[in-house]
Amino acid sequence: MALISIKNLSIGYQTKGGLLKAVDNISFEIEQGRPLGLVGESGCGKTTIGMTLMGLLPDNARILSGSIDFQNHDLTQLGEDQWRKIRGKDIAMIFQAAMNALNPVMRVDEQVIEAIVTHKPGISPGDLDKRVKELFDLVEIPRIRMKDYPHEYSGGMKQRVIIAMALACNPQLIIADEPTTALDVIVQDQILQEIRSLQMIMDTGLIFISHDIAVVASVCRDICVMYGGQIVEMGTREEVFGTPCHPYTKTLLGSYLSLNNEWKVIIPTMRKAPDLTLKSGCCRFAVNCKICSNAGTSGIPSWINISKTHRALCCSEGIIRKKK
Amino acid sequence: MRNQIYILGKLMEIVIIFFVIMTVLFFLFRLSPGDPVSKVVDPMLTPEDTQYLIEQMGLDKPIWEQYMVYLKNCSTGNLGVSFHYGEPVFKIIKERLGWTILLFTSSTVLAALVGVFLGKISAWNKGSRLDNILSISALVCYTLFIPWFALLLLWIFGFKIGIFPLGGILSPELWVTNSSWFARGLDILHHMILPLITLFIINLGSYLLLMRSSMLGVLREDYIITARAKGLSEKVIRNKHAAKNAALPVVTSVGLSLAFSINGGALTEQIFTWPGIGRELIFAVSNNDYPLAQACFLLIALVVLLANFIVDMLYAYLDPRITH
């Protein structure tokens, strides 16, 4: 059984220009112990999904339709009080540390303690101390640095503390939102290994949100490619990155420079940003899709199964099934 | 150790700046119109007597010699004798300073506490009716014309309703009778209420607005989302994570306004005939009482410097990011 299953979820932001559909009719499931990656460019709705799973959407956002089943609850129906019991305990989030995610005037260990005490108010001081030390050991921060302030930490250490905070209550699902984006490549690699090994040890569910294909590929076993609020292709890591089918996935992969095929780079031609105010169900990629505009298709995409696990959302079955 | 060196350096800085201010003040007073001799010298005196007085006051000596004497006297606390009162200036200042400190410290601290609290509430409920009412009232407080407001209070509560005295600090009957310190304290409080309200209202607006905008900025910080993601209650987020960070700029403002209020509150002191430094300064300036005016200016300079110093120290204590 899936740990969390999202069905036909749509989320909109109320803006001056009308309702903006940041997430349009997406469905996916996460199995325990099987990291799932959400990849896509900025503004494609990755973070909106992450925030929805934490119940932390901004005031002008609304869940328009769909359901999120987690532990026999529909998360879309929860009130703030119920959310507070789940947040940090059952579902935790790893934020980007570079963005001031730690309170600058609080000692680091206090911030971790806070994460534990909130959900275990009756914990004894001895147990609490033991747990905090355990967490710092787990993320490999020396115990003598526990009492420091965030500004005394390096970017990598801050990221580790944020991971420790997320793990504090042994959550069942962890949402990692661009956890390595602002780190340099070496630290990035260390943090990724950390996340990978901790995920395996604790056997939790993990959603990894990033625009960086390489990072997602190194952590996740399942991949969802997003564009303009829609999931356009999903499958296992090997399927999506090995035999991409959707034109957008191909463009995305084509924009990725690699050392061995640097002369074969396809320069992606993306002329327009996706129109997020479009009616639900329309293909958001159509404005940029060469094949689609040439073929004159309906513009209403449907899911096309390529294998048992691999499928793509497109207007034309021919495009998807076409061999390279 | 580094802290001690910093504090020592800061104190040295204060001494040097104070010395510069002393020098500037000395020359400013020599340049100002009006002759100190004519102020004390009776026109009926013979030229010989006048000459004698000038020599006694050292005004016949070259200016650099006068300057040296001035420096020597200042450093030993000898600020000269007031022309008007015929008493040592030091004694007059000593009597007045306590009243000024009592009035301004209490009003500033009170205004800061209430301002921080209301600013916090206002920012937290941004856009609500409460926020609108608070912000507009704060703007009104901030832009009030002090003398007008003070006179209005005096007219309503002192004259029309008559529940508060029109001025002074003690009722005459308490001066002559052997009343208890408690009765005197209560009487001082009774006299203090109107000037206190005036200064409180005027300071309150700026603190409220400052705290509000600071808090609004903090609420957009990522660590507030982190705090939410931990499942903390809104109250904890507001008071522990947001308000603590937001109050930092207010601390600076309190220190500076405390220094400013010594002279800025002169009008309030004047209207309520509060026997403080500000009122003495107005009196000294309008009566060409040079020694007294000079001493008042020196005192103001000293208070500004010390207040700055205290704010510096306090800030380092409140914000761990600042180390000396």
XYZ file of C-alpha atoms in Angstrom:
648
model
C 0.000 0.000 0.000
C 1.193 3.434 -0.828
C 2.384 5.663 2.017
C 0.710 8.696 0.557
C -1.410 8.930 -2.528
C -2.329 12.113 -4.311
C -5.306 12.042 -6.629
C -6.295 14.701 -9.161
C -4.855 17.496 -7.071
C -5.282 21.051 -8.346
C -4.065 24.104 -6.506
C -4.676 27.697 -7.489
C -3.345 31.061 -6.373
C -5.717 33.986 -6.276
C -3.926 36.779 -8.106
C -4.865 40.155 -9.503
C -4.827 38.641 -12.977
C -7.289 35.933 -12.003
C -6.963 32.436 -10.687
C -3.546 31.006 -11.421
C -3.440 27.247 -11.522
C -0.035 26.363 -10.150
C -0.826 22.680 -9.936
C -3.214 21.147 -12.420
C -4.769 17.764 -11.898
C -1.792 15.741 -10.763
C -1.808 12.255 -9.298
C 1.041 10.198 -7.916
C 1.838 7.816 -5.115
C 4.795 7.415 -2.857
C 5.834 4.027 -1.533
C 7.665 3.719 1.728
C 11.400 3.504 1.143
C 11.141 4.539 -2.508
C 12.320 8.112 -3.007
C 10.374 10.078 -5.550
C 11.807 13.041 -7.404
C 9.880 16.030 -8.674
C 11.881 17.726 -11.427
C 11.039 20.765 -13.424
C 11.968 24.354 -14.054
C 11.267 27.240 -11.692
C 7.588 27.982 -11.301
C 6.379 24.591 -12.436
C 4.613 23.907 -9.139
C 7.117 21.634 -7.406
C 7.309 23.671 -4.232
C 3.570 24.268 -4.213
C 3.099 20.506 -4.010
C 5.671 20.286 -1.214
C 3.965 23.044 0.728
C 0.566 21.441 0.215
C 1.855 18.209 1.725
C 2.964 20.259 4.759
C -0.248 22.257 4.953
C 1.786 25.426 4.605
C 0.285 27.030 1.545
C 0.160 30.823 1.594
C -3.117 32.567 2.314
C -3.986 33.268 -1.296
C -3.621 29.617 -2.317
C -6.537 27.251 -2.505
C -6.850 23.549 -3.065
C -9.333 23.441 -5.934
C -9.897 19.733 -6.168
C -8.405 16.354 -5.445
C -7.395 14.429 -2.376
C -4.256 13.453 -0.517
C -4.587 10.190 1.361
C -2.171 9.735 4.208
C -2.752 7.314 7.080
C -6.451 7.048 6.251
C -6.871 10.825 6.389
C -7.543 13.178 3.537
C -4.986 15.887 4.143
C -6.905 18.394 2.055
C -9.702 18.359 4.620
C -7.572 18.945 7.729
C -7.959 21.971 9.955
C -5.009 23.945 11.290
C -5.025 22.149 14.651
C -4.891 18.732 13.036
C -2.156 19.865 10.694
C -0.055 20.998 13.613
C -0.063 17.458 14.978
C 1.140 16.028 11.681
C 3.665 18.686 10.729
C 7.127 17.805 11.920
C 5.897 14.530 13.399
C 4.588 12.423 10.525
C 5.575 14.640 7.625
C 8.694 16.750 7.876
C 10.403 19.084 5.488
C 14.043 19.708 4.685
C 14.412 23.303 3.583
C 17.153 25.073 1.754
C 19.573 26.107 4.494
C 21.102 28.969 2.583
C 17.821 30.823 2.757
C 17.936 31.692 6.427
C 15.944 28.640 7.434
C 17.391 28.715 10.955
C 16.427 31.352 13.493
C 19.515 33.579 13.846
C 19.041 34.416 17.517
C 18.462 30.881 18.792
C 21.118 28.304 19.549
C 21.141 25.422 17.104
C 20.438 22.697 19.663
C 17.487 24.684 21.003
C 15.969 24.688 17.563
C 16.332 20.925 17.309
C 15.001 20.478 20.852
C 11.986 22.543 19.910
C 11.195 20.148 17.085
C 11.174 17.211 19.513
C 9.423 18.805 22.483
C 6.566 20.138 20.374
C 5.413 16.613 19.631
C 6.608 14.919 22.813
C 5.774 17.388 25.565
C 6.277 14.801 28.294
C 9.778 13.728 27.326
C 12.228 13.561 30.237
C 15.260 15.861 30.145
C 17.557 12.833 30.029
C 15.809 11.285 27.047
C 15.653 14.640 25.312
C 19.370 15.197 25.744
C 20.078 11.696 24.492
C 17.887 12.172 21.444
C 19.448 15.522 20.523
C 22.944 14.064 20.745
C 21.816 11.098 18.699
C 20.523 13.423 15.989
C 23.714 15.476 15.883
C 25.726 12.265 15.643
C 23.464 11.069 12.879
C 24.107 14.109 10.732
C 27.762 14.141 11.744
C 28.004 17.435 13.547
C 30.507 17.370 16.424
C 28.776 17.637 19.780
C 30.896 20.607 20.827
C 29.222 22.644 18.106
C 25.709 21.938 19.369
C 25.460 25.120 21.402
C 26.562 27.396 18.560
C 24.429 29.943 16.776
C 23.512 29.374 13.111
C 25.848 32.103 11.848
C 28.780 30.176 13.263
C 27.988 27.239 10.997
C 29.017 26.682 7.411
C 26.368 26.208 4.746
C 26.808 22.443 4.807
C 26.498 22.287 8.582
C 23.353 24.392 8.515
C 21.890 21.998 5.994
C 22.778 19.093 8.282
C 21.023 20.728 11.211
C 17.948 21.207 9.089
C 18.067 17.533 8.214
C 18.445 16.683 11.896
C 15.432 18.844 12.667
C 13.371 17.063 10.043
C 14.372 13.655 11.421
C 13.721 14.647 15.039
C 10.410 12.821 15.395
C 11.076 9.931 12.998
C 8.654 11.127 10.335
C 7.170 8.703 7.835
C 7.458 11.103 4.968
C 10.183 13.649 4.336
C 9.855 16.384 1.777
C 13.206 17.736 0.667
C 12.741 21.018 -1.169
C 15.907 21.915 -3.075
C 18.062 20.898 -0.110
C 21.336 21.201 -1.966
C 20.686 24.061 -4.321
C 22.847 26.752 -2.740
C 25.721 24.506 -1.713
C 28.955 24.022 -3.589
C 29.360 20.771 -5.446
C 31.470 18.963 -2.865
C 29.219 19.808 0.050
C 26.248 19.069 -2.165
C 27.560 15.573 -2.726
C 28.085 15.026 0.993
C 24.575 16.191 1.814
C 23.083 13.998 -0.898
C 24.895 10.977 0.465
C 23.663 11.913 3.904
C 20.065 12.109 2.731
C 20.376 8.872 0.777
C 21.862 6.875 3.620
C 19.514 8.300 6.251
C 16.557 7.550 4.049
C 17.736 3.977 3.712
C 18.452 3.530 7.417
C 15.146 4.986 8.532
C 13.225 3.567 5.591
C 10.986 6.609 5.250
C 9.140 7.957 2.277
C 10.947 10.780 0.541
C 9.897 13.389 -1.957
C 12.865 15.133 -3.438
C 12.149 18.419 -5.150
C 14.793 19.911 -7.401
C 15.424 21.488 -10.750
C 18.749 19.710 -10.922
C 18.395 16.501 -12.935
C 21.701 15.086 -11.782
C 20.822 15.543 -8.136
C 17.412 13.987 -8.504
C 18.836 11.087 -10.489
C 21.343 10.335 -7.749
C 18.751 10.160 -4.973
C 15.428 9.073 -6.415
C 14.174 5.827 -7.863
C 10.978 7.244 -9.288
C 10.823 10.474 -11.217
C 8.001 12.856 -12.025
C 8.798 15.540 -14.570
C 6.693 18.648 -14.140
C 5.925 21.463 -16.508
C 3.562 24.371 -15.918
C 1.805 22.696 -13.015
C 1.301 19.369 -14.740
C 3.198 16.150 -14.416
C 4.138 15.431 -18.017
C 6.074 12.231 -17.602
C 6.588 9.737 -14.839
C 8.397 6.480 -14.419
C 11.446 4.937 -12.867
C 14.701 6.837 -12.999
C 16.062 4.608 -15.773
C 12.930 4.924 -17.869
C 12.523 8.689 -17.636
C 16.146 9.632 -18.050
C 17.131 6.696 -20.255
C 14.262 6.741 -22.748
C 12.505 10.073 -22.339
C 9.259 10.215 -24.302
C 7.616 13.559 -23.664
C 8.936 16.481 -25.764
C 9.484 18.545 -22.622
C 11.523 15.848 -20.907
C 13.647 15.634 -24.031
C 14.121 19.395 -24.040
C 14.975 19.376 -20.348
C 17.529 16.633 -20.768
C 18.829 18.314 -23.891
C 19.634 21.445 -21.947
C 21.806 19.466 -19.599
C 25.468 19.717 -20.456
C 27.494 16.606 -19.991
C 31.126 15.943 -20.612
C 30.874 13.119 -23.128
C 28.301 14.482 -25.552
C 29.017 18.154 -25.393
C 28.812 18.518 -29.173
C 25.424 16.920 -29.386
C 23.687 19.417 -27.148
C 20.294 20.358 -28.445
C 19.739 23.988 -27.621
C 16.161 23.960 -26.369
C 13.906 26.524 -27.917
C 11.464 27.645 -25.280
C 9.759 30.743 -26.557
C 7.045 31.351 -24.030
C 6.400 30.757 -20.381
C 3.467 28.419 -19.794
C 0.095 30.082 -19.345
C -1.018 29.000 -15.907
C -4.415 30.640 -16.210
C -5.407 28.173 -18.930
C -8.427 26.003 -18.506
C -7.773 22.813 -16.629
C -6.815 19.847 -18.775
C -5.168 21.766 -21.605
C -1.610 20.945 -22.506
C 0.558 23.647 -20.955
C 3.512 22.739 -23.087
C 1.681 23.144 -26.395
C 2.877 26.766 -26.856
C 6.442 25.532 -26.955
C 5.932 22.140 -28.510
C 7.246 22.063 -32.071
C 5.769 18.711 -32.892
C 2.379 19.616 -31.529
C 2.031 22.940 -33.323
C 3.027 21.316 -36.603
C 0.614 18.444 -36.228
C -2.337 20.599 -35.184
C -3.632 18.371 -32.407
C -6.537 18.976 -30.089
C -4.478 20.416 -27.240
C -6.198 18.139 -24.744
C -3.587 15.636 -23.587
C -4.150 12.221 -22.088
C -1.933 9.727 -20.323
C -0.163 7.320 -22.635
C 1.318 4.209 -21.054
C 4.708 3.204 -22.329
C 5.397 0.478 -19.809
C 3.842 -0.651 -16.533
C 5.539 2.158 -14.664
C 6.371 4.633 -17.400
C 3.809 7.018 -18.834
C 3.599 10.434 -20.402
C 0.943 13.118 -20.798
C 0.608 14.167 -24.407
C -1.907 15.052 -27.097
C -0.422 12.748 -29.679
C 0.206 9.094 -29.068
C 2.453 9.040 -32.101
C 4.915 11.497 -30.596
C 5.285 9.458 -27.467
C 5.536 6.038 -29.089
C 7.895 7.195 -31.820
C 11.275 5.524 -31.536
C 14.214 7.884 -31.616
C 39.107 39.240 26.551
C 38.203 40.545 23.123
C 35.067 41.979 24.658
C 36.997 43.850 27.332
C 39.265 45.377 24.726
C 36.271 46.407 22.677
C 34.537 48.017 25.650
C 37.732 49.817 26.606
C 38.163 51.073 23.055
C 34.563 52.216 22.956
C 34.998 54.122 26.216
C 38.138 55.777 24.886
C 36.142 56.782 21.843
C 33.523 58.365 24.078
C 36.194 60.330 25.951
C 37.677 61.624 22.703
C 34.321 62.573 21.191
C 33.325 64.262 24.408
C 36.530 66.249 24.362
C 35.805 67.372 20.809
C 32.286 68.401 21.790
C 33.648 70.330 24.745
C 35.995 72.215 22.450
C 33.328 72.977 19.873
C 30.970 74.168 22.583
C 33.612 76.451 24.051
C 34.232 78.217 20.779
C 30.545 78.330 19.876
C 29.812 80.180 23.061
C 32.620 82.685 22.406
C 31.126 83.297 18.964
C 27.560 83.691 20.144
C 26.114 87.199 20.336
C 25.781 88.902 23.686
C 28.485 89.695 26.142
C 28.591 87.661 29.343
C 29.975 90.613 31.222
C 27.065 92.881 30.458
C 24.780 90.213 31.832
C 26.341 90.186 35.282
C 27.669 93.677 35.433
C 25.376 96.276 36.850
C 25.351 99.465 34.725
C 25.669 101.460 37.930
C 29.148 100.039 38.602
C 32.201 102.132 38.038
C 34.529 101.221 35.130
C 37.112 100.136 37.677
C 34.704 97.696 39.236
C 33.716 96.413 35.833
C 37.352 95.896 34.950
C 37.860 94.107 38.229
C 34.977 91.752 37.498
C 36.258 91.016 33.997
C 39.638 90.136 35.399
C 38.082 87.996 38.080
C 36.157 86.052 35.485
C 39.296 85.646 33.423
C 37.782 87.306 30.385
C 40.804 89.538 29.845
C 43.070 86.572 29.209
C 43.822 85.353 25.661
C 41.325 82.856 24.321
C 43.635 79.839 24.382
C 44.343 80.479 28.049
C 40.617 80.702 28.719
C 40.252 77.425 26.879
C 42.841 75.697 29.064
C 41.136 76.938 32.196
C 37.817 75.748 30.841
C 39.180 72.286 30.168
C 40.732 72.093 33.591
C 37.552 73.200 35.286
C 35.349 70.871 33.290
C 37.484 67.875 34.082
C 37.208 68.579 37.794
C 33.461 69.027 37.611
C 33.663 72.781 38.097
C 31.233 74.082 35.501
C 31.178 77.629 36.777
C 28.556 79.656 38.522
C 25.188 80.399 36.997
C 24.733 84.074 36.225
C 21.100 83.952 37.126
C 21.024 81.734 40.170
C 24.408 82.656 41.528
C 24.924 79.030 42.425
C 27.370 76.471 41.076
C 26.011 75.046 37.821
C 26.943 71.554 38.906
C 24.566 71.794 41.838
C 21.695 73.048 39.650
C 22.208 70.314 37.087
C 22.356 67.687 39.787
C 18.999 68.800 41.125
C 17.321 68.848 37.713
C 18.795 65.713 36.195
C 16.952 63.307 38.470
C 13.569 64.709 37.452
C 14.375 64.510 33.775
C 15.628 60.946 34.040
C 12.569 59.934 36.041
C 10.149 61.352 33.496
C 11.897 60.315 30.302
C 13.071 56.878 31.275
C 9.652 55.877 32.520
C 7.823 57.288 29.496
C 10.279 55.823 26.971
C 10.377 52.379 28.536
C 6.620 52.319 28.890
C 6.107 53.460 25.304
C 8.628 50.910 24.013
C 6.991 48.018 25.851
C 3.489 48.926 24.771
C 4.674 49.845 21.260
C 6.444 46.516 20.785
C 3.424 44.636 22.015
C 0.907 46.510 19.863
C 3.228 46.528 16.849
C 3.550 42.777 17.147
C -0.216 42.294 17.301
C -0.710 44.723 14.441
C 1.775 43.004 12.132
C 0.515 39.560 13.055
C -3.017 40.551 12.042
C -1.906 42.482 9.001
C -4.761 43.875 6.951
C -7.333 43.296 9.672
C -9.521 45.980 11.202
C -7.385 45.927 14.332
C -4.251 46.484 12.285
C -5.807 49.428 10.473
C -6.961 51.050 13.684
C -3.571 50.550 15.343
C -1.545 51.798 12.374
C -3.641 54.887 11.877
C -3.609 55.728 15.577
C 0.137 55.239 15.605
C 0.519 57.613 12.684
C -1.606 60.189 14.472
C 0.498 59.812 17.635
C 3.659 60.093 15.610
C 2.670 63.304 13.888
C 1.104 65.047 16.888
C 2.445 68.515 17.571
C 3.832 68.187 21.090
C 2.982 71.615 22.565
C -0.524 71.505 21.187
C -1.161 68.056 22.586
C 0.401 68.918 25.952
C -1.678 72.071 26.258
C -4.788 70.192 25.259
C -4.214 67.631 27.996
C -3.492 70.362 30.456
C -6.631 72.249 29.511
C -8.907 69.209 29.695
C -7.545 67.313 32.672
C -5.868 70.082 34.602
C -8.259 72.951 34.044
C -11.689 71.712 32.908
C -11.932 68.488 34.861
C -9.291 69.450 37.350
C -8.166 65.990 38.377
C -4.497 66.636 37.681
C -2.301 69.526 38.826
C -1.349 72.205 36.321
C 2.371 71.807 36.818
C 5.254 71.285 39.169
C 6.276 68.127 40.916
C 5.005 68.382 44.472
C 2.051 70.040 46.100
C 3.278 72.938 48.275
C 1.615 71.626 51.399
C 3.663 68.441 51.191
C 6.887 70.429 51.015
C 6.309 72.097 54.340
C 4.667 69.344 56.343
C 6.589 66.299 57.410
C 4.795 63.937 55.090
C 5.861 60.353 54.562
C 7.919 59.367 51.528
C 4.980 57.327 50.315
C 2.662 60.331 50.270
C 5.318 62.333 48.470
C 5.901 59.570 45.952
C 2.214 59.356 45.250
C 2.062 63.106 44.857
C 4.973 63.084 42.398
C 3.206 60.385 40.409
C 0.070 62.499 40.410
C 2.035 65.410 38.983
C 3.864 63.184 36.550
C 0.865 61.637 34.850
C 0.093 64.378 32.317
C 3.667 64.892 31.081
C 4.107 61.134 31.133
C 1.045 60.635 28.937
C 2.263 63.312 26.540
C 5.682 61.749 26.085
C 4.250 58.238 26.082
C 1.809 59.013 23.286
C 4.444 60.743 21.215
C 6.947 57.908 21.551
C 4.368 55.159 21.253
C 3.555 55.901 17.612
C 7.103 55.545 16.376
C 7.768 52.377 18.354
C 4.554 50.789 17.188
C 5.237 51.576 13.544
C 8.851 50.478 13.811
C 7.945 47.191 15.462
C 5.153 46.607 12.973
C 7.317 47.024 9.905
C 10.171 45.082 11.451
C 7.824 42.260 12.372
C 6.312 42.201 8.896
C 9.800 41.768 7.492
C 10.625 38.978 9.923
C 7.387 37.144 9.186
C 8.530 36.750 5.598
C 11.765 35.092 6.700
C 12.331 31.446 6.013
C 12.869 30.513 9.625
C 9.236 31.361 10.274
C 8.238 28.698 7.745
C 10.727 26.337 9.387
C 9.060 27.018 12.726
C 5.665 26.304 11.211
C 6.970 23.130 9.618
C 8.008 21.877 13.050
C 4.379 22.029 14.078
C 4.837 24.859 16.577
C 1.751 26.733 17.695
C 1.093 30.154 16.237
C 1.651 31.774 19.617
C 5.124 30.282 19.950
C 5.985 31.308 16.397
C 4.772 34.839 17.013
C 6.389 35.439 20.374
C 9.462 33.274 20.336
C 10.594 33.291 16.732
C 9.176 36.437 15.187
C 8.890 39.048 17.923
C 12.327 38.391 19.369
C 13.984 39.056 16.042
C 11.705 41.949 15.191
C 12.316 43.794 18.461
C 16.039 44.242 17.754
C 15.739 47.510 15.783
C 13.430 48.875 18.471
C 16.225 48.521 21.030
C 18.433 50.824 18.988
C 15.614 53.277 18.638
C 14.912 53.297 22.386
C 18.515 54.089 23.196
C 18.708 56.905 20.714
C 15.370 58.437 21.585
C 16.255 58.355 25.267
C 19.214 60.526 24.430
C 17.184 62.732 22.150
C 14.378 63.170 24.645
C 16.538 65.153 27.071
C 16.440 68.120 24.749
C 13.510 67.086 22.585
C 11.340 66.962 25.661
C 12.207 70.502 26.630
C 8.856 71.715 25.349
C 6.974 69.171 27.392
C 8.948 70.086 30.480
C 8.325 73.745 29.822
C 4.578 73.355 29.451
C 4.165 71.206 32.535
C 6.765 73.250 34.456
C 8.622 70.078 35.142
C 11.908 71.116 36.775
C 14.166 69.151 34.454
C 17.167 69.766 32.254
C 15.214 70.665 29.145
C 13.352 73.475 30.821
C 16.559 74.717 32.377
C 18.161 74.737 28.953
C 15.406 76.909 27.466
C 15.695 79.227 30.410
C 19.483 79.429 30.220
C 19.513 80.127 26.512
C 16.879 82.819 26.644
C 18.608 84.519 29.565
C 22.172 84.357 28.239
C 23.131 82.249 31.235
C 26.219 80.877 29.514
C 27.625 78.593 32.190
C 24.285 76.931 32.694
C 23.542 76.530 28.968
C 27.017 75.191 28.378
C 26.608 72.618 31.111
C 23.224 71.541 29.757
C 24.692 71.013 26.301
C 27.606 69.052 27.715
C 25.208 66.901 29.663
C 23.091 66.201 26.604
C 26.207 65.223 24.678
C 27.248 62.922 27.476
C 23.841 61.272 27.672
C 23.782 60.716 23.903
C 27.216 59.122 24.019
C 26.398 56.913 26.971
C 23.048 55.867 25.546
C 24.779 54.862 22.337
C 27.284 52.889 24.309
C 24.604 51.062 26.276
C 22.664 50.270 23.095
C 25.823 48.847 21.561
C 26.376 46.587 24.537
C 22.746 45.564 24.752
C 22.594 44.790 21.074
C 25.570 42.469 21.289
C 23.842 40.696 24.122
C 20.529 40.359 22.280
C 21.866 39.487 18.841
C 24.445 36.698 18.882
C 25.539 37.584 15.355
C 27.181 40.718 16.681
C 30.411 40.024 18.462
C 32.875 42.582 19.595
